[in-house]
Tab-separated table of C-alpha atoms and ligand atoms in Angstrom:
chain	number	residue	atom	x	y	z
A	1	UNK	CA	14.513	40.665	9.523
A	2	UNK	CA	15.283	36.523	8.333
A	3	UNK	CA	18.261	34.239	9.797
A	4	UNK	CA	19.048	35.255	5.437
A	5	UNK	CA	19.921	38.448	5.471
A	6	UNK	CA	22.587	37.813	8.222
A	7	UNK	CA	24.183	35.594	5.403
A	8	UNK	CA	23.578	37.073	2.328
A	9	UNK	CA	23.183	40.553	0.903
A	10	UNK	CA	19.301	40.859	0.660
A	11	UNK	CA	17.948	40.572	-2.640
A	12	UNK	CA	14.376	42.445	-3.853
A	13	UNK	CA	12.435	40.134	-6.082
A	14	UNK	CA	9.334	42.558	-7.440
A	15	UNK	CA	6.417	39.703	-7.480
A	16	UNK	CA	3.575	40.216	-4.752
A	17	UNK	CA	0.911	37.136	-3.165
A	18	UNK	CA	-2.284	38.491	-3.019
A	19	UNK	CA	-2.807	38.051	0.275
A	20	UNK	CA	-6.586	39.273	0.931
A	21	UNK	CA	-7.433	36.169	-0.293
A	22	UNK	CA	-7.444	34.379	3.014
A	23	UNK	CA	-9.512	34.293	5.989
A	24	UNK	CA	-10.630	31.683	9.486
A	25	UNK	CA	-13.369	29.832	9.305
A	26	UNK	CA	-14.286	26.906	11.801
A	27	UNK	CA	-14.550	23.881	10.164
A	28	UNK	CA	-18.336	22.359	11.990
A	29	UNK	CA	-20.643	22.305	9.632
A	30	UNK	CA	-23.751	24.003	11.299
A	31	UNK	CA	-21.329	27.233	12.330
A	32	UNK	CA	-18.874	27.877	9.611
A	33	UNK	CA	-18.343	31.523	11.361
A	34	UNK	CA	-15.654	33.514	9.063
A	35	UNK	CA	-12.586	35.579	11.147
A	36	UNK	CA	-9.539	37.395	9.619
A	37	UNK	CA	-6.514	35.605	9.014
A	38	UNK	CA	-4.997	38.959	11.345
A	39	UNK	CA	-7.249	37.401	14.562
A	40	UNK	CA	-5.715	35.602	17.360
A	41	UNK	CA	-7.732	32.968	17.809
A	42	UNK	CA	-7.062	29.283	17.998
A	43	UNK	CA	-10.597	27.957	18.731
A	44	UNK	CA	-13.520	29.428	17.046
A	45	UNK	CA	-15.017	32.192	19.655
A	46	UNK	CA	-18.450	31.259	18.552
A	47	UNK	CA	-18.749	27.676	18.970
A	48	UNK	CA	-15.657	26.465	20.378
A	49	UNK	CA	-14.409	24.008	17.238
A	50	UNK	CA	-11.286	23.741	15.581
A	51	UNK	CA	-10.515	27.146	12.320
A	52	UNK	CA	-9.157	26.453	9.414
A	53	UNK	CA	-7.410	28.916	7.289
A	54	UNK	CA	-9.209	29.361	3.860
A	55	UNK	CA	-8.593	30.769	0.699
A	56	UNK	CA	-10.557	32.200	-2.034
A	57	UNK	CA	-8.929	30.146	-4.861
A	58	UNK	CA	-10.764	32.081	-7.803
A	59	UNK	CA	-8.638	34.918	-6.849
A	60	UNK	CA	-5.775	32.704	-6.239
A	61	UNK	CA	-2.436	33.740	-8.592
A	62	UNK	CA	-1.501	29.762	-8.677
A	63	UNK	CA	1.013	28.236	-11.612
A	64	UNK	CA	-0.962	26.489	-13.856
A	65	UNK	CA	1.030	22.881	-13.299
A	66	UNK	CA	2.950	22.429	-10.063
A	67	UNK	CA	5.857	21.517	-11.908
A	68	UNK	CA	6.282	24.927	-12.572
A	69	UNK	CA	7.179	25.599	-8.946
A	70	UNK	CA	10.650	23.977	-9.891
A	71	UNK	CA	11.674	27.651	-11.238
A	72	UNK	CA	12.340	28.645	-7.568
A	73	UNK	CA	15.376	26.272	-7.099
A	74	UNK	CA	17.079	28.797	-9.499
A	75	UNK	CA	16.386	31.650	-7.184
A	76	UNK	CA	17.364	30.893	-3.719
A	77	UNK	CA	19.581	33.545	-2.963
A	78	UNK	CA	15.874	34.009	-2.534
A	79	UNK	CA	15.227	33.835	1.346
A	80	UNK	CA	11.407	32.583	0.263
A	81	UNK	CA	12.735	30.244	-2.257
A	82	UNK	CA	15.226	28.679	-0.274
A	83	UNK	CA	12.870	27.763	2.350
A	84	UNK	CA	10.860	24.555	1.389
A	85	UNK	CA	7.743	25.627	3.098
A	86	UNK	CA	7.691	29.622	0.771
A	87	UNK	CA	9.161	28.079	-2.558
A	88	UNK	CA	5.252	27.275	-2.242
A	89	UNK	CA	3.829	31.082	-1.018
A	90	UNK	CA	1.020	30.381	-3.955
A	91	UNK	CA	0.113	27.641	-1.655
A	92	UNK	CA	-0.290	29.349	1.798
A	93	UNK	CA	-1.180	33.007	0.626
A	94	UNK	CA	-1.991	34.122	3.859
A	95	UNK	CA	0.539	36.828	4.423
A	96	UNK	CA	3.058	39.210	2.901
A	97	UNK	CA	6.777	37.969	1.878
A	98	UNK	CA	7.758	41.264	4.507
A	99	UNK	CA	6.130	39.596	7.099
A	100	UNK	CA	7.472	36.511	6.694
A	101	UNK	CA	9.776	34.696	9.613
A	102	UNK	CA	11.909	31.994	8.287
A	103	UNK	CA	14.989	29.752	8.666
A	104	UNK	CA	15.855	27.823	5.673
A	105	UNK	CA	13.372	25.241	6.528
A	106	UNK	CA	12.145	22.066	4.926
A	107	UNK	CA	15.172	21.263	2.486
A	108	UNK	CA	14.226	18.008	3.487
A	109	UNK	CA	14.834	14.752	1.456
A	110	UNK	CA	13.242	11.881	0.004
A	111	UNK	CA	14.610	8.940	-0.368
A	112	UNK	CA	14.007	5.844	-2.682
A	113	UNK	CA	14.826	2.600	0.501
A	114	UNK	CA	14.651	-0.559	-0.771
A	115	UNK	CA	15.678	-2.457	2.122
A	116	UNK	CA	13.055	-1.211	4.338
A	117	UNK	CA	10.888	-2.412	1.613
A	118	UNK	CA	11.901	-5.505	1.943
A	119	UNK	CA	11.472	-5.196	5.436
A	120	UNK	CA	8.124	-3.425	4.902
A	121	UNK	CA	7.114	-6.388	2.174
A	122	UNK	CA	6.992	-4.339	-0.686
A	123	UNK	CA	8.186	-4.335	-4.306
A	124	UNK	CA	11.818	-2.722	-5.102
A	125	UNK	CA	11.744	1.243	-5.935
A	126	UNK	CA	7.644	1.598	-4.429
A	127	UNK	CA	9.040	2.674	-1.005
A	128	UNK	CA	10.338	6.133	-0.256
A	129	UNK	CA	11.205	7.460	3.653
A	130	UNK	CA	11.152	11.698	3.523
A	131	UNK	CA	13.021	12.720	5.781
A	132	UNK	CA	11.739	15.486	8.087
A	133	UNK	CA	14.294	15.100	10.836
A	134	UNK	CA	16.679	17.117	8.443
A	135	UNK	CA	14.845	20.663	9.260
A	136	UNK	CA	16.586	22.857	10.990
A	137	UNK	CA	15.185	21.749	14.362
A	138	UNK	CA	15.506	17.967	13.364
A	139	UNK	CA	11.826	16.847	13.073
A	140	UNK	CA	9.063	18.035	10.782
A	141	UNK	CA	7.388	20.962	13.490
A	142	UNK	CA	9.922	23.828	11.428
A	143	UNK	CA	7.406	23.195	7.749
A	144	UNK	CA	4.633	24.505	10.437
A	145	UNK	CA	6.961	27.160	12.709
A	146	UNK	CA	8.068	29.023	10.147
A	147	UNK	CA	3.786	29.852	9.465
A	148	UNK	CA	3.494	30.435	12.748
A	149	UNK	CA	6.024	32.168	13.663
A	150	UNK	CA	4.880	34.654	10.633
A	151	UNK	CA	1.342	35.409	12.151
A	152	UNK	CA	2.586	35.635	15.703
A	153	UNK	CA	4.166	38.649	13.534
A	154	UNK	CA	1.646	40.238	11.171
A	155	UNK	CA	-0.919	39.943	14.837
A	156	UNK	CA	1.690	41.818	16.600
A	157	UNK	CA	2.655	38.807	19.648
A	158	UNK	CA	4.808	40.190	21.800
A	159	UNK	CA	5.468	36.520	22.998
A	160	UNK	CA	4.517	32.667	22.475
A	161	UNK	CA	4.220	29.338	25.015
A	162	UNK	CA	3.265	25.683	23.576
A	163	UNK	CA	3.227	22.397	25.042
A	164	UNK	CA	5.286	19.708	24.488
A	165	UNK	CA	6.185	15.766	24.315
A	166	UNK	CA	9.282	17.373	22.836
A	167	UNK	CA	10.051	18.572	19.146
A	168	UNK	CA	7.252	21.161	19.002
A	169	UNK	CA	9.519	22.845	21.718
A	170	UNK	CA	12.058	22.474	20.245
A	171	UNK	CA	11.491	23.825	17.211
A	172	UNK	CA	9.553	26.901	19.280
A	173	UNK	CA	12.831	27.288	21.051
A	174	UNK	CA	14.505	27.555	17.641
A	175	UNK	CA	12.436	30.302	15.759
A	176	UNK	CA	12.505	32.410	19.011
A	177	UNK	CA	16.263	32.680	19.641
A	178	UNK	CA	16.863	33.317	15.104
A	179	UNK	CA	14.404	35.758	15.309
A	180	UNK	CA	14.706	37.189	18.254
A	181	UNK	CA	12.059	39.499	18.014
A	182	UNK	CA	9.066	36.548	20.194
A	183	UNK	CA	10.589	35.230	23.534
A	184	UNK	CA	9.268	32.186	24.684
A	185	UNK	CA	7.697	29.894	27.151
A	186	UNK	CA	7.394	26.229	26.778
A	187	UNK	CA	5.455	23.385	28.922
A	188	UNK	CA	7.127	20.132	29.153
A	189	UNK	CA	5.669	16.897	30.942
A	190	UNK	CA	8.380	16.153	33.724
A	191	UNK	CA	10.304	13.239	32.678
A	192	UNK	CA	8.319	13.032	29.431
A	193	UNK	CA	10.308	14.272	27.007
A	194	UNK	CA	13.805	12.825	25.198
A	195	UNK	CA	17.108	14.524	26.189
A	196	UNK	CA	17.919	15.722	22.414
A	197	UNK	CA	14.362	17.594	22.311
A	198	UNK	CA	15.266	19.012	26.314
A	199	UNK	CA	18.364	19.251	25.504
A	200	UNK	CA	18.004	22.006	22.347
A	201	UNK	CA	14.808	24.605	24.490
A	202	UNK	CA	17.735	24.249	27.304
A	203	UNK	CA	19.922	25.702	24.756
A	204	UNK	CA	18.254	27.713	22.464
A	205	UNK	CA	17.685	29.731	25.273
A	206	UNK	CA	13.530	29.993	25.841
A	207	UNK	CA	12.102	29.257	30.004
A	208	UNK	CA	11.210	26.113	30.249
A	209	UNK	CA	8.032	24.668	32.615
A	210	UNK	CA	8.644	20.500	33.119
A	211	UNK	CA	4.667	20.477	34.915
A	212	UNK	CA	4.043	17.131	36.332
A	213	UNK	CA	1.781	15.738	34.475
A	214	UNK	CA	2.337	14.754	31.496
A	215	UNK	CA	1.363	15.718	27.445
A	216	UNK	CA	-2.209	15.802	28.139
A	217	UNK	CA	-2.321	17.740	31.206
A	218	UNK	CA	-0.132	20.387	30.020
A	219	UNK	CA	-2.293	20.707	26.813
A	220	UNK	CA	-5.104	21.755	29.281
A	221	UNK	CA	-3.074	23.985	31.014
A	222	UNK	CA	-1.395	25.700	28.074
A	223	UNK	CA	-5.141	26.777	26.394
A	224	UNK	CA	-5.648	28.640	29.733
A	225	UNK	CA	-2.177	30.054	30.147
A	226	UNK	CA	-2.418	31.882	26.388
A	227	UNK	CA	-6.109	32.457	27.282
A	228	UNK	CA	-5.438	34.807	30.875
A	229	UNK	CA	-2.004	36.180	30.065
A	230	UNK	CA	-3.218	36.504	25.744
A	231	UNK	CA	0.153	34.287	24.824
A	232	UNK	CA	0.572	33.156	21.393
A	233	UNK	CA	-0.230	30.466	21.552
A	234	UNK	CA	1.646	27.384	18.916
A	235	UNK	CA	0.401	24.102	19.502
A	236	UNK	CA	-1.034	23.136	16.352
A	237	UNK	CA	-4.346	23.677	17.674
A	238	UNK	CA	-3.308	27.270	16.046
A	239	UNK	CA	-4.481	26.677	12.297
A	240	UNK	CA	-1.583	28.274	10.740
A	241	UNK	CA	1.238	25.735	12.502
A	242	UNK	CA	-1.166	23.532	9.556
A	243	UNK	CA	-0.603	25.600	6.677
A	244	UNK	CA	3.046	25.496	7.003
A	245	UNK	CA	2.857	21.319	7.170
A	246	UNK	CA	0.862	20.907	4.043
A	247	UNK	CA	4.887	21.473	2.923
A	248	UNK	CA	5.895	18.401	3.441
A	249	UNK	CA	3.607	16.879	0.970
A	250	UNK	CA	4.243	19.856	-1.973
A	251	UNK	CA	8.034	18.446	-1.202
A	252	UNK	CA	6.794	14.663	-1.713
A	253	UNK	CA	5.021	15.146	-4.967
A	254	UNK	CA	8.378	17.228	-6.443
A	255	UNK	CA	10.532	14.702	-5.180
A	256	UNK	CA	8.341	11.786	-7.275
A	257	UNK	CA	8.216	14.110	-9.891
A	258	UNK	CA	4.869	15.064	-9.347
A	259	UNK	CA	3.081	12.093	-9.703
A	260	UNK	CA	0.708	11.631	-6.770
A	261	UNK	CA	1.718	7.916	-4.303
A	262	UNK	CA	-0.830	5.548	-3.045
A	263	UNK	CA	-0.297	6.010	0.153
A	264	UNK	CA	1.376	8.584	2.300
A	265	UNK	CA	2.033	6.679	5.957
A	266	UNK	CA	2.819	8.889	8.904
A	267	UNK	CA	2.855	9.114	12.555
A	268	UNK	CA	-0.795	9.684	14.493
A	269	UNK	CA	-0.372	11.801	18.178
A	270	UNK	CA	-1.107	15.425	18.765
A	271	UNK	CA	-2.904	14.583	14.598
A	272	UNK	CA	-1.662	17.368	13.257
A	273	UNK	CA	0.676	16.282	10.409
A	274	UNK	CA	-2.185	13.943	9.017
A	275	UNK	CA	-4.680	16.836	9.190
A	276	UNK	CA	-2.223	19.059	6.994
A	277	UNK	CA	-1.421	16.884	4.940
A	278	UNK	CA	-5.180	15.719	3.976
A	279	UNK	CA	-6.020	19.245	3.493
A	280	UNK	CA	-2.852	20.028	1.483
A	281	UNK	CA	-4.272	16.884	-1.202
A	282	UNK	CA	-7.613	18.591	-1.296
A	283	UNK	CA	-6.664	21.737	-2.174
A	284	UNK	CA	-4.514	20.407	-4.707
A	285	UNK	CA	-7.625	18.611	-6.012
A	286	UNK	CA	-9.913	21.825	-5.961
A	287	UNK	CA	-7.481	23.566	-7.842
A	288	UNK	CA	-6.777	21.421	-9.802
A	289	UNK	CA	-3.244	20.540	-9.912
A	290	UNK	CA	-3.211	17.017	-9.071
A	291	UNK	CA	-6.151	14.133	-10.685
A	292	UNK	CA	-6.417	12.126	-7.017
A	293	UNK	CA	-5.319	12.119	-3.910
A	294	UNK	CA	-2.915	9.714	-2.083
A	295	UNK	CA	-5.054	7.685	1.151
A	296	UNK	CA	-3.401	8.741	4.559
A	297	UNK	CA	-2.600	5.989	6.445
A	298	UNK	CA	-2.377	7.524	10.287
A	299	UNK	CA	-0.397	5.346	12.887
A	300	UNK	CA	-0.653	5.045	16.568
A	301	UNK	CA	1.368	3.663	19.269
A	302	UNK	CA	-0.587	0.743	20.428
A	303	UNK	CA	0.033	2.140	24.261
A	304	UNK	CA	-1.883	5.622	22.512
A	305	UNK	CA	-4.043	4.649	20.508
A	306	UNK	CA	-7.867	6.900	20.850
A	307	UNK	CA	-7.185	7.381	16.868
A	308	UNK	CA	-7.465	3.966	16.624
A	309	UNK	CA	-10.224	2.979	19.239
A	310	UNK	CA	-12.675	6.001	17.934
A	311	UNK	CA	-12.084	5.222	14.238
A	312	UNK	CA	-12.240	0.853	14.668
A	313	UNK	CA	-13.806	0.614	17.157
A	314	UNK	CA	-16.487	2.882	18.163
A	315	UNK	CA	-16.594	3.695	14.323
A	316	UNK	CA	-16.971	7.703	14.567
A	317	UNK	CA	-16.258	9.449	11.736
A	318	UNK	CA	-16.081	12.955	10.056
A	319	UNK	CA	-19.335	12.546	7.815
A	320	UNK	CA	-18.793	14.955	5.772
A	321	UNK	CA	-18.908	17.759	8.944
A	322	UNK	CA	-21.475	15.962	10.668
A	323	UNK	CA	-19.099	14.210	13.929
A	324	UNK	CA	-21.232	12.448	16.309
A	325	UNK	CA	-19.393	14.666	19.291
A	326	UNK	CA	-21.432	13.017	22.237
A	327	UNK	CA	-20.004	9.598	20.818
A	328	UNK	CA	-16.443	11.958	21.646
A	329	UNK	CA	-17.236	12.975	24.326
A	330	UNK	CA	-18.853	9.609	26.148
A	331	UNK	CA	-15.314	7.608	24.702
A	332	UNK	CA	-13.307	9.963	26.983
A	333	UNK	CA	-15.581	9.783	29.037
A	334	UNK	CA	-14.712	6.355	29.980
A	335	UNK	CA	-11.202	6.895	29.425
A	336	UNK	CA	-11.047	9.697	32.368
A	337	UNK	CA	-13.343	7.116	34.560
A	338	UNK	CA	-10.839	3.899	33.833
A	339	UNK	CA	-7.890	7.021	34.704
A	340	UNK	CA	-6.279	5.438	30.845
A	341	UNK	CA	-2.739	7.336	30.277
A	342	UNK	CA	-1.251	7.306	27.037
A	343	UNK	CA	2.165	5.181	27.403
A	344	UNK	CA	5.077	4.466	24.450
A	345	UNK	CA	8.658	4.651	24.600
A	346	UNK	CA	7.730	7.141	21.350
A	347	UNK	CA	7.178	9.611	23.668
A	348	UNK	CA	6.791	12.077	20.529
A	349	UNK	CA	2.757	10.468	20.411
A	350	UNK	CA	2.497	9.948	23.543
A	351	UNK	CA	-0.662	11.490	23.656
A	352	UNK	CA	-4.175	10.292	25.257
A	353	UNK	CA	-6.486	13.267	23.895
A	354	UNK	CA	-4.941	14.690	20.016
A	355	UNK	CA	-6.231	18.368	19.698
A	356	UNK	CA	-6.525	18.005	15.701
A	357	UNK	CA	-9.361	14.725	15.555
A	358	UNK	CA	-11.952	15.792	13.917
A	359	UNK	CA	-8.956	17.845	11.330
A	360	UNK	CA	-7.503	14.149	10.640
A	361	UNK	CA	-11.314	12.506	10.658
A	362	UNK	CA	-12.136	14.720	7.662
A	363	UNK	CA	-8.355	13.902	6.160
A	364	UNK	CA	-9.284	10.224	6.490
A	365	UNK	CA	-12.524	10.565	4.428
A	366	UNK	CA	-11.058	13.228	2.247
A	367	UNK	CA	-8.514	10.956	0.966
A	368	UNK	CA	-10.043	7.120	2.042
A	369	UNK	CA	-7.465	6.922	4.660
A	370	UNK	CA	-6.921	4.186	7.026
A	371	UNK	CA	-5.932	4.378	10.815
A	372	UNK	CA	-3.278	1.328	12.302
A	373	UNK	CA	-1.697	0.619	15.755
A	374	UNK	CA	1.807	-0.330	16.757
A	375	UNK	CA	3.539	-2.193	19.502
A	376	UNK	CA	6.707	-0.211	20.653
A	377	UNK	CA	8.895	-3.376	19.966
A	378	UNK	CA	7.444	-3.146	15.825
A	379	UNK	CA	8.532	0.674	16.085
A	380	UNK	CA	11.974	0.425	18.023
A	381	UNK	CA	12.602	-3.499	15.030
A	382	UNK	CA	11.257	-0.871	12.238
A	383	UNK	CA	13.039	2.288	13.276
A	384	UNK	CA	16.814	-0.508	12.947
A	385	UNK	CA	15.775	-1.024	9.791
A	386	UNK	CA	15.923	2.511	8.856
A	387	UNK	CA	18.682	2.895	10.818
A	388	UNK	CA	20.197	0.855	8.828
A	389	UNK	CA	19.371	2.295	5.726
A	390	UNK	CA	21.652	5.477	6.819
A	391	UNK	CA	19.965	8.725	8.086
A	392	UNK	CA	17.748	7.347	10.685
A	393	UNK	CA	14.871	8.613	12.978
A	394	UNK	CA	13.559	8.297	16.113
A	395	UNK	CA	11.038	6.116	17.714
A	396	UNK	CA	7.955	7.823	17.050
A	397	UNK	CA	8.831	8.463	12.963
A	398	UNK	CA	9.726	4.470	13.161
A	399	UNK	CA	5.824	3.669	13.617
A	400	UNK	CA	5.273	4.763	10.162
A	401	UNK	CA	7.148	1.948	8.681
A	402	UNK	CA	6.201	-0.105	11.134
A	403	UNK	CA	2.541	0.394	10.067
A	404	UNK	CA	3.350	0.039	6.235
A	405	UNK	CA	4.512	-3.378	7.119
A	406	UNK	CA	1.451	-3.956	9.475
A	407	UNK	CA	-0.902	-2.713	6.877
A	408	UNK	CA	1.350	-4.643	4.079
A	409	UNK	CA	0.889	-7.937	5.873
A	410	UNK	CA	-2.974	-7.375	6.122
A	411	UNK	CA	-3.200	-7.114	2.661
A	412	UNK	CA	-4.627	-3.143	2.965
A	413	UNK	CA	-1.863	-2.092	1.398
A	414	UNK	CA	-0.101	-4.013	-1.615
A	415	UNK	CA	3.497	-4.876	-2.552
A	416	UNK	CA	3.478	-2.450	-6.220
A	417	UNK	CA	1.678	0.058	-4.075
A	418	UNK	CA	4.230	3.632	-4.039
A	419	UNK	CA	4.430	4.607	-0.297
A	420	UNK	CA	5.675	7.185	1.459
A	421	UNK	CA	6.493	6.904	5.062
A	422	UNK	CA	7.228	10.075	6.459
A	423	UNK	CA	10.160	10.084	9.313
A	424	UNK	CA	9.480	13.207	11.477
A	425	UNK	CA	12.098	13.351	13.726
A	426	UNK	CA	16.243	12.956	13.657
A	427	UNK	CA	17.299	10.151	15.154
A	428	UNK	CA	19.533	12.321	17.243
A	429	UNK	CA	16.748	13.626	19.696
A	430	UNK	CA	16.255	10.748	21.267
A	431	UNK	CA	19.338	8.094	21.429
A	432	UNK	CA	18.901	6.624	24.494
A	433	UNK	CA	16.258	5.186	22.830
A	434	UNK	CA	18.584	3.466	20.208
A	435	UNK	CA	21.664	2.715	22.261
A	436	UNK	CA	19.181	0.881	24.575
A	437	UNK	CA	18.087	-1.194	22.018
A	438	UNK	CA	21.662	-1.948	20.205
A	439	UNK	CA	23.313	-2.377	23.957
A	440	UNK	CA	21.043	-4.246	26.217
A	441	UNK	CA	20.582	-7.938	26.729
A	442	UNK	CA	17.062	-9.447	26.660
A	443	UNK	CA	16.857	-9.054	30.301
A	444	UNK	CA	17.746	-5.852	30.611
A	445	UNK	CA	15.348	-4.588	28.024
A	446	UNK	CA	12.683	-6.520	29.801
A	447	UNK	CA	14.114	-4.014	32.589
A	448	UNK	CA	14.438	-1.084	31.371
A	449	UNK	CA	11.065	-0.963	29.032
A	450	UNK	CA	8.987	-3.794	29.773
A	451	UNK	CA	6.096	-2.096	30.596
A	452	UNK	CA	5.956	-0.870	27.166
A	453	UNK	CA	5.996	-4.464	26.205
A	454	UNK	CA	9.348	-4.657	24.958
A	455	UNK	CA	11.788	-8.241	25.309
A	456	UNK	CA	14.471	-8.229	22.355
A	457	UNK	CA	16.033	-6.611	19.771
A	458	UNK	CA	16.966	-8.635	16.410
A	459	UNK	CA	17.975	-6.108	14.982
A	460	UNK	CA	20.543	-4.686	16.947
A	461	UNK	CA	23.979	-3.880	16.125
A	462	UNK	CA	25.943	-4.823	20.047
A	463	UNK	CA	28.926	-3.402	20.351
A	464	UNK	CA	31.637	-5.617	21.019
A	465	UNK	CA	33.929	-5.133	24.129
A	466	UNK	CA	37.878	-5.560	23.977
A	467	UNK	CA	40.730	-4.758	25.809
A	468	UNK	CA	43.344	-2.028	25.034
A	469	UNK	CA	44.974	-4.830	23.218
A	470	UNK	CA	46.309	-4.657	19.894
A	471	UNK	CA	45.975	-8.042	18.930
A	472	UNK	CA	42.746	-8.452	20.633
A	473	UNK	CA	41.176	-5.463	18.287
A	474	UNK	CA	42.651	-7.375	15.467
A	475	UNK	CA	41.187	-10.684	16.369
A	476	UNK	CA	37.718	-8.680	17.120
A	477	UNK	CA	38.014	-6.801	13.736
A	478	UNK	CA	38.649	-10.056	12.517
A	479	UNK	CA	35.551	-12.424	14.292
B	1	F0G	N1	6.538	12.643	15.189
B	1	F0G	C1	7.485	13.245	16.397
B	1	F0G	C2	8.498	12.800	16.134
B	1	F0G	C3	6.836	14.252	16.478
B	1	F0G	O1	7.332	15.247	16.985
B	1	F0G	C4	5.213	14.390	17.158
B	1	F0G	C5	4.201	14.975	17.608
B	1	F0G	C6	4.404	13.743	16.361
B	1	F0G	C7	5.199	12.217	15.273
B	1	F0G	C8	2.982	13.452	16.039
B	1	F0G	O2	2.289	14.590	15.335
B	1	F0G	O3	1.232	15.683	16.740
B	1	F0G	O4	1.326	16.126	13.759
B	1	F0G	O5	0.501	14.038	15.111
B	1	F0G	N2	4.916	16.116	18.808
B	1	F0G	C9	4.609	17.003	19.642
B	1	F0G	C10	5.339	17.693	20.035
B	1	F0G	C11	3.094	16.807	19.669
B	1	F0G	O6	4.980	18.480	20.777
B	1	F0G	O7	6.153	17.806	19.924
B	1	F0G	P1	0.883	15.181	15.026
């Protein structure tokens, strides 16, 4: 049963999608071990590397053109056609219809944003914002969580667990609560999560463990917990999560009339999105549904810039699967020796050891992608620009706009390129950062966020304090 069955009469559709073409496969070129999709794994049991969900596309039932997916818009009484993820079921065919858990996720908006384009130095009509904060739990995570919960049901999981900087825990909590069959536990770093997100996890009734450590510590622990207690792991290490997140790219293509943009710009934290986006385009290209791939730009916060350092300073790349693992290990060794911790007010991406690093390197290779980093000051300024256009976003999301501006200034992105910035989370996730930016003086800001390098608020919309007096209020309005 899905949430839909409780609000609308069930409607059966005859079309069943072929799922016997799906398998799990290790990404390591020298391993490539394969496993059934009904196995519960979050790493290759042979070599410990990441797993992909892969399909034998030659036996898949794919539409002839992407445009054919538009027919689903007229079938919205069907919960799978209503979902912005499962509308594209043919492109993630690992689960049978009856097994799918959906809460109506992925009905998000692509907005042409000319004011933001001006801010970023891009020509009018060329910059678009993909608002993933419009998902039921307020972030892009729902795209992945519908797929992971579906897989959890397929394998008969009775409990779920995740580590989180906040949004994953909110999404896990929401699916767990709406579906009602898979109770969940979430691990969050104590004091490391924005209030809106903590509020969701508490309100939706999951067990919340506030661990005295940061996200990287929680991520290590949660793997041990999943192994020891045999609880289903909902983090993006789980390859089924990433299958769902591919749908964000399908919707962007749809929003652009099925034309491929020049750039997709996305914040980078644990690097699940960038990995999923690269896979989405690579697969569409492989089956002939698109003729070229867009370039990915993955944007780190300057205080959590592992990807940037690995790609730009260490020059480590995917190299067709022969990634230099010894150099990655030595990089992390030095990071630990220096006791370097991630620090950014964009708490969603305050991550030092991105679990999907290798898949992201692969996506960068597939798409001719680039990496960039932006300061917290640049993030907050870009966030204010997004907010001023309506809808808004949380700090981490604005890294995509700040990164676009920087890549544009550096001449990497050209002013006439067509660009989509993915806004990963809703503005209300972290009201504290927003209110601080708009209300605090430079000095107050420096004392609140000085450690993150924030000194001013060039785009602040300052509230005006006024006495409870009609004349004074009128004067304030006229001023
Ligand atoms: N933006 C937001 C709003 C996020 O919550 C996250 C990740 C990211 C960007 C980074 O995405 O990991 O795919 O590179 N949040 C995770 C969490 C880590 O626990 O909620 P990524």
